[in-house]
Short mmCIF file of C-alpha atoms and ligand atoms in Angstrom, two decimals:
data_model
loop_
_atom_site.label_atom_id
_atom_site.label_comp_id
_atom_site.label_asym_id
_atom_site.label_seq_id
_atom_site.Cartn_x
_atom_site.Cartn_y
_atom_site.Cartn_z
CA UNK A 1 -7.33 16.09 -9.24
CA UNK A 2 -9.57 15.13 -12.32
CA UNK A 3 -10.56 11.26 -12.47
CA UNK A 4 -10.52 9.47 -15.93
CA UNK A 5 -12.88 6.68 -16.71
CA UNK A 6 -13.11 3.51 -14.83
CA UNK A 7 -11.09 0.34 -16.49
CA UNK A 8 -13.49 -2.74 -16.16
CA UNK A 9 -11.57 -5.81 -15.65
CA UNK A 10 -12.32 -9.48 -15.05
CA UNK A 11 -11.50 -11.78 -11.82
CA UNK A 12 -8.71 -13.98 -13.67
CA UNK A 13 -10.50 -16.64 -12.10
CA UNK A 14 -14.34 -16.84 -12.49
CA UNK A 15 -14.62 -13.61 -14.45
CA UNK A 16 -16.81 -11.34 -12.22
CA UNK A 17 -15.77 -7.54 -13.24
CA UNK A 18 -14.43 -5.10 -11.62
CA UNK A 19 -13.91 -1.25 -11.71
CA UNK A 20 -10.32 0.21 -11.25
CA UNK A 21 -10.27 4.06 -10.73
CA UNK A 22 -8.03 6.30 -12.69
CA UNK A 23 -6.82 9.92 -12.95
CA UNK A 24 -6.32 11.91 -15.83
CA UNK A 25 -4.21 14.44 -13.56
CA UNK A 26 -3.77 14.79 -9.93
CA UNK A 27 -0.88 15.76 -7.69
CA UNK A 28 0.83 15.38 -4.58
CA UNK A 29 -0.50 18.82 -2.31
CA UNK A 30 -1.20 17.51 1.41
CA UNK A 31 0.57 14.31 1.03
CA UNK A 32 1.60 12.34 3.95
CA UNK A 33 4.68 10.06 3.96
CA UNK A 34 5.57 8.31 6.99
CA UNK A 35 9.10 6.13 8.08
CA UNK A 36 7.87 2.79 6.81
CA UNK A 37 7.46 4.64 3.39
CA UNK A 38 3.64 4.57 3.48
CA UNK A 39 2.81 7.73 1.40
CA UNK A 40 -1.04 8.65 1.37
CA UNK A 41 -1.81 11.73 -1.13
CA UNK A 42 -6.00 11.95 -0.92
CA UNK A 43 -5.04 14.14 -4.65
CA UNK A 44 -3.39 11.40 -6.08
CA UNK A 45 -4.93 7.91 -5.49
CA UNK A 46 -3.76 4.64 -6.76
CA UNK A 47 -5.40 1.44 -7.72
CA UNK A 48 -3.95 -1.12 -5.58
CA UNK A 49 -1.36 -3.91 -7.09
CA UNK A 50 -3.68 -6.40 -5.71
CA UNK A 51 -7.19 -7.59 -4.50
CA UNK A 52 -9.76 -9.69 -3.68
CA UNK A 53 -12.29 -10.52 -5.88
CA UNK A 54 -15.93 -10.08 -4.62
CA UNK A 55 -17.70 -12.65 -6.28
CA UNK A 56 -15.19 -16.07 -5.84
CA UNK A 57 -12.79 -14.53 -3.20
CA UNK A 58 -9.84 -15.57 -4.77
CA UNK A 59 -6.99 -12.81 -5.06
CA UNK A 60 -5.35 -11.57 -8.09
CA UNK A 61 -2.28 -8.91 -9.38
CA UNK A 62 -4.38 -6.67 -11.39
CA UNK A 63 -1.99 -6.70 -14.04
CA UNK A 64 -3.22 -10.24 -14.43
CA UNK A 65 -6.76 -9.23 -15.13
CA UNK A 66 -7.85 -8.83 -18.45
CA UNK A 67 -9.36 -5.32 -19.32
CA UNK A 68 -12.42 -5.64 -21.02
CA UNK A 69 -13.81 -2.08 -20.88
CA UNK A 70 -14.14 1.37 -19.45
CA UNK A 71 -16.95 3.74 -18.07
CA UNK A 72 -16.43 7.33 -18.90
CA UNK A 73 -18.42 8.40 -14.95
CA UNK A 74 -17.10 11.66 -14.73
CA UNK A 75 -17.72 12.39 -18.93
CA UNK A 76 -20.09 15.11 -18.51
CA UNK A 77 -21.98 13.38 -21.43
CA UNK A 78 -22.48 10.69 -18.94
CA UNK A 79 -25.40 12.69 -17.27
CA UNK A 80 -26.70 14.46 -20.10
CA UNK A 81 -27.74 11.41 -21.81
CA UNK A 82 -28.63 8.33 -20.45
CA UNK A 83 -28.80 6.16 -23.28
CA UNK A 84 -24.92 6.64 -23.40
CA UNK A 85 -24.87 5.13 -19.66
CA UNK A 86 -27.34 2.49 -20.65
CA UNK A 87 -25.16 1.11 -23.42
CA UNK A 88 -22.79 0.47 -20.84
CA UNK A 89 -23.30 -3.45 -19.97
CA UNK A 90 -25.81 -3.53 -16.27
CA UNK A 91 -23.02 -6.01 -14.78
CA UNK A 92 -20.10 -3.61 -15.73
CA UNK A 93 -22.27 -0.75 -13.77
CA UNK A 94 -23.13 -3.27 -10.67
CA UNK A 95 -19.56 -3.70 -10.91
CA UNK A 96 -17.50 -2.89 -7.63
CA UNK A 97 -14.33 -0.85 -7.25
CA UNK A 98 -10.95 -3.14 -6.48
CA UNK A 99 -10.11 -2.54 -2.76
CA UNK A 100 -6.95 -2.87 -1.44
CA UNK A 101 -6.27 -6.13 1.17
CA UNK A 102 -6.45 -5.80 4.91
CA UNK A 103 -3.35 -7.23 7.14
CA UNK A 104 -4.77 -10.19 7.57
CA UNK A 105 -5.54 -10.55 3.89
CA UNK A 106 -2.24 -9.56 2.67
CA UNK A 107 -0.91 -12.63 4.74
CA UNK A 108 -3.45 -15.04 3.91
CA UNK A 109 -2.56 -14.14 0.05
CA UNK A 110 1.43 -14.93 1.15
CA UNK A 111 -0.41 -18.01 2.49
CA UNK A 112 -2.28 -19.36 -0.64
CA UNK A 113 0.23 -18.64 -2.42
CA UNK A 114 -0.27 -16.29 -4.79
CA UNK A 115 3.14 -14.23 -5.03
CA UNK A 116 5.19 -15.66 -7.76
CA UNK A 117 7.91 -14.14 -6.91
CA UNK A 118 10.37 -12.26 -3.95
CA UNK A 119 9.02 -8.73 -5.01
CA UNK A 120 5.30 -10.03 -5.27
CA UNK A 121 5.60 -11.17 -1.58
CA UNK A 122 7.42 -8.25 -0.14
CA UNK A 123 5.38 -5.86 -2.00
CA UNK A 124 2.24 -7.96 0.19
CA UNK A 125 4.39 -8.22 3.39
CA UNK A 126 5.31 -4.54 3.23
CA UNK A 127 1.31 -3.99 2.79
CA UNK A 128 0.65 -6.13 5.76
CA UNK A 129 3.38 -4.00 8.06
CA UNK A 130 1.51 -1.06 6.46
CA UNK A 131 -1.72 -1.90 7.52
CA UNK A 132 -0.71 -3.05 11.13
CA UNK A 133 0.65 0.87 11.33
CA UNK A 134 -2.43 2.20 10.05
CA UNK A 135 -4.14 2.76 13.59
CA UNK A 136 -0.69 4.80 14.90
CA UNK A 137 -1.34 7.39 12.06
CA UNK A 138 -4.03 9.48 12.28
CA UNK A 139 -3.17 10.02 16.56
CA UNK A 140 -1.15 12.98 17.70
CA UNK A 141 2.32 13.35 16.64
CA UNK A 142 3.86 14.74 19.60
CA UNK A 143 6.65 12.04 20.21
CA UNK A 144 5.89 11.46 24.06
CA UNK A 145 2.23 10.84 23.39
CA UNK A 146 2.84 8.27 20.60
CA UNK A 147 4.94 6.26 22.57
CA UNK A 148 2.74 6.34 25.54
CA UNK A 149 -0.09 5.00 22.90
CA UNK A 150 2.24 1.94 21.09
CA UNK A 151 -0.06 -0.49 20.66
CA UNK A 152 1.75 -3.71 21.11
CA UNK A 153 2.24 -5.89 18.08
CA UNK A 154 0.50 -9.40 17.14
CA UNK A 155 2.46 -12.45 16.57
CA UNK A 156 1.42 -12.29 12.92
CA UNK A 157 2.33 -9.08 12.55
CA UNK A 158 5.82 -9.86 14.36
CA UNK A 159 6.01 -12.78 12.28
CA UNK A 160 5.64 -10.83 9.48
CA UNK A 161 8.47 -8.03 9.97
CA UNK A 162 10.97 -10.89 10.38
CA UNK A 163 10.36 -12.48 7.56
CA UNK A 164 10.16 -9.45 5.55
CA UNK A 165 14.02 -9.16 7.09
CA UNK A 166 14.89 -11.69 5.53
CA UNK A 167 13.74 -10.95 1.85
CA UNK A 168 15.31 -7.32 1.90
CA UNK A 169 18.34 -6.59 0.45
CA UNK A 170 21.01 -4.66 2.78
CA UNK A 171 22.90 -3.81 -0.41
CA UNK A 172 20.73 -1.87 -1.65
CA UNK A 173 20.42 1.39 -0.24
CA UNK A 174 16.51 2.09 -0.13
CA UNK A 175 15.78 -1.92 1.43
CA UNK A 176 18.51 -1.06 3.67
CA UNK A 177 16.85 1.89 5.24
CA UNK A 178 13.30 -0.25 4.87
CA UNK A 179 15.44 -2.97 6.87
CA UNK A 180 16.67 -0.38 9.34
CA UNK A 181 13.08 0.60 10.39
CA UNK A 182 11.75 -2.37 10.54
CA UNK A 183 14.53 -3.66 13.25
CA UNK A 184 13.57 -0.07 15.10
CA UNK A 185 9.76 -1.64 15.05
CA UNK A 186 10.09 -4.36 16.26
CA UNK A 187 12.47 -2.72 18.79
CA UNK A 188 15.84 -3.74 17.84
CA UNK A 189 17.03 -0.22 17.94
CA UNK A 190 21.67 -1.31 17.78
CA UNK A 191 20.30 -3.40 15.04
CA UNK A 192 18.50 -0.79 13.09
CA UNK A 193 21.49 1.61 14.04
CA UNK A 194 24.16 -0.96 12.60
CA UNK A 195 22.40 -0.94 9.33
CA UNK A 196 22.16 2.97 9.03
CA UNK A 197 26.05 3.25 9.64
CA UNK A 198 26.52 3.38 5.91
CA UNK A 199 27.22 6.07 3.10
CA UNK A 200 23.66 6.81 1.93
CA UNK A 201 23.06 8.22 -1.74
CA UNK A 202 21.52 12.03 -0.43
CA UNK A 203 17.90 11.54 -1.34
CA UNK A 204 18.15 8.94 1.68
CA UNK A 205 20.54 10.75 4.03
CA UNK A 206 17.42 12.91 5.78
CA UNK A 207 15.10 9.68 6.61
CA UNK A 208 18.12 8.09 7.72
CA UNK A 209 18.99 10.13 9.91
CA UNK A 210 15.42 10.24 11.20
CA UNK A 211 15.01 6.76 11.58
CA UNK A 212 18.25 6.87 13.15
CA UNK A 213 17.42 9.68 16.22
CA UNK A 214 14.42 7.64 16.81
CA UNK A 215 16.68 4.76 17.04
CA UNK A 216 18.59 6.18 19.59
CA UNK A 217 15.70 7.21 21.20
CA UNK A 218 13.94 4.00 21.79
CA UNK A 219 10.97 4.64 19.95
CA UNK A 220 9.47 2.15 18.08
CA UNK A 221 6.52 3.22 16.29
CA UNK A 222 6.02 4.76 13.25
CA UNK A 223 6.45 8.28 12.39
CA UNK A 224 5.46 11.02 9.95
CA UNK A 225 8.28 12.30 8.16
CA UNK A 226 7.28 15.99 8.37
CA UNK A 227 8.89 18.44 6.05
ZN1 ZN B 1 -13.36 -14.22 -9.05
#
């Protein structure tokens, strides 16, 4: 993985700046991808969609910010002369790095509202489920141990999953399977069958079929898809 420079941008709202990684190269080695499609590959990082800004709170779609300029950190010219860092404006450098939203953040943003649109708010739901998961993924995987260890959902995290039902698309085939595991989280395992009784495109037929056995199974937490 080799970072590029850091994009400054500007809080759409009161200005503040912020610093957005990037990569000039990275790849995909050691990456992780689990059944609600959360993929995390520590060699190739994204920026997050959206945030919260740290000096008015408000969120914002960072392709709504306004770039207004980039720090070369990892320039090698960086740390052999510091007059080239001190050109760089002090409030860009006190800047800090855009963070993605918590669960509860990614809801209140559904909340305020600040999704314009259906993919805006199930790109934040689908963050939300995401985050909710995030305590089932670093324990063991050995299937009788993570079902011992479900932790039992909140009502806004239930809340969420059935509304996110209702904004995916059944006819197409990658919401359908994103449909299907939701209904096997929140433990509506014929449900999530029903759905995955269809004629997949291949690249979907293997987590199908996953999803499906766990289905079957009566498991309802989330799972690594190990290859
Ligand atoms: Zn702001």
């Amino acid at each position: 993985m080799r970072p590029g420079p850091d994009k400054v941008i500007e809080c759409p709202h009161c200005r503040t700046p912020a610093r957005v990684f990037t990569l000039f190269s990275g790849n995909t080695c050691g990456a992780r991808t689990w059944t609600d499609g959360k993929t995390i590959a520590l060699m190739l990082p994204q920026p997050p969609f959206i945030t919260k800004c740290s000096g008015c709170n408000h969120y914002f779609w960072l392709s709504e910010a306004k770039v207004i300029g980039e720090i070369p950190v990892w320039e090698p010219e960086m740390w052999l002369n510091p007059r080239t860092w001190r050109r760089i404006p002090g409030k860009w450098r006190a800047a800090k790095h855009v963070r993605e939203l918590s669960e509860m953040e990614s809801l209140e943003a559904i909340g305020v509202p600040v999704a314009h649109n259906i993919e805006q708010e199930v790109h934040l739901r689908v963050r939300a489920w995401w985050a909710s998961n995030d305590p089932m993924r670093s324990r063991d995987q050995c299937e009788g141990a993570q079902i011992q260890t479900a932790s039992p959902r909140s009502l806004e995290a239930t809340m969420n999953l059935e509304h996110l039902l209702e904004l995916l698309d059944e006819s197409d085939p990658y919401e359908r399977i994103v449909k299907a595991e939701v209904l096997r989280e929140l433990g509506r395992f014929d449900d999530a069958i029903g759905l995955l009784d269809f004629n997949f495109p291949s690249e979907y037929a293997g987590v199908a079929a996953l999803i499906r056995g766990f289905a079957k199974k009566k498991d309802p937490v989330v799972r690594e898809i190990l290859k």
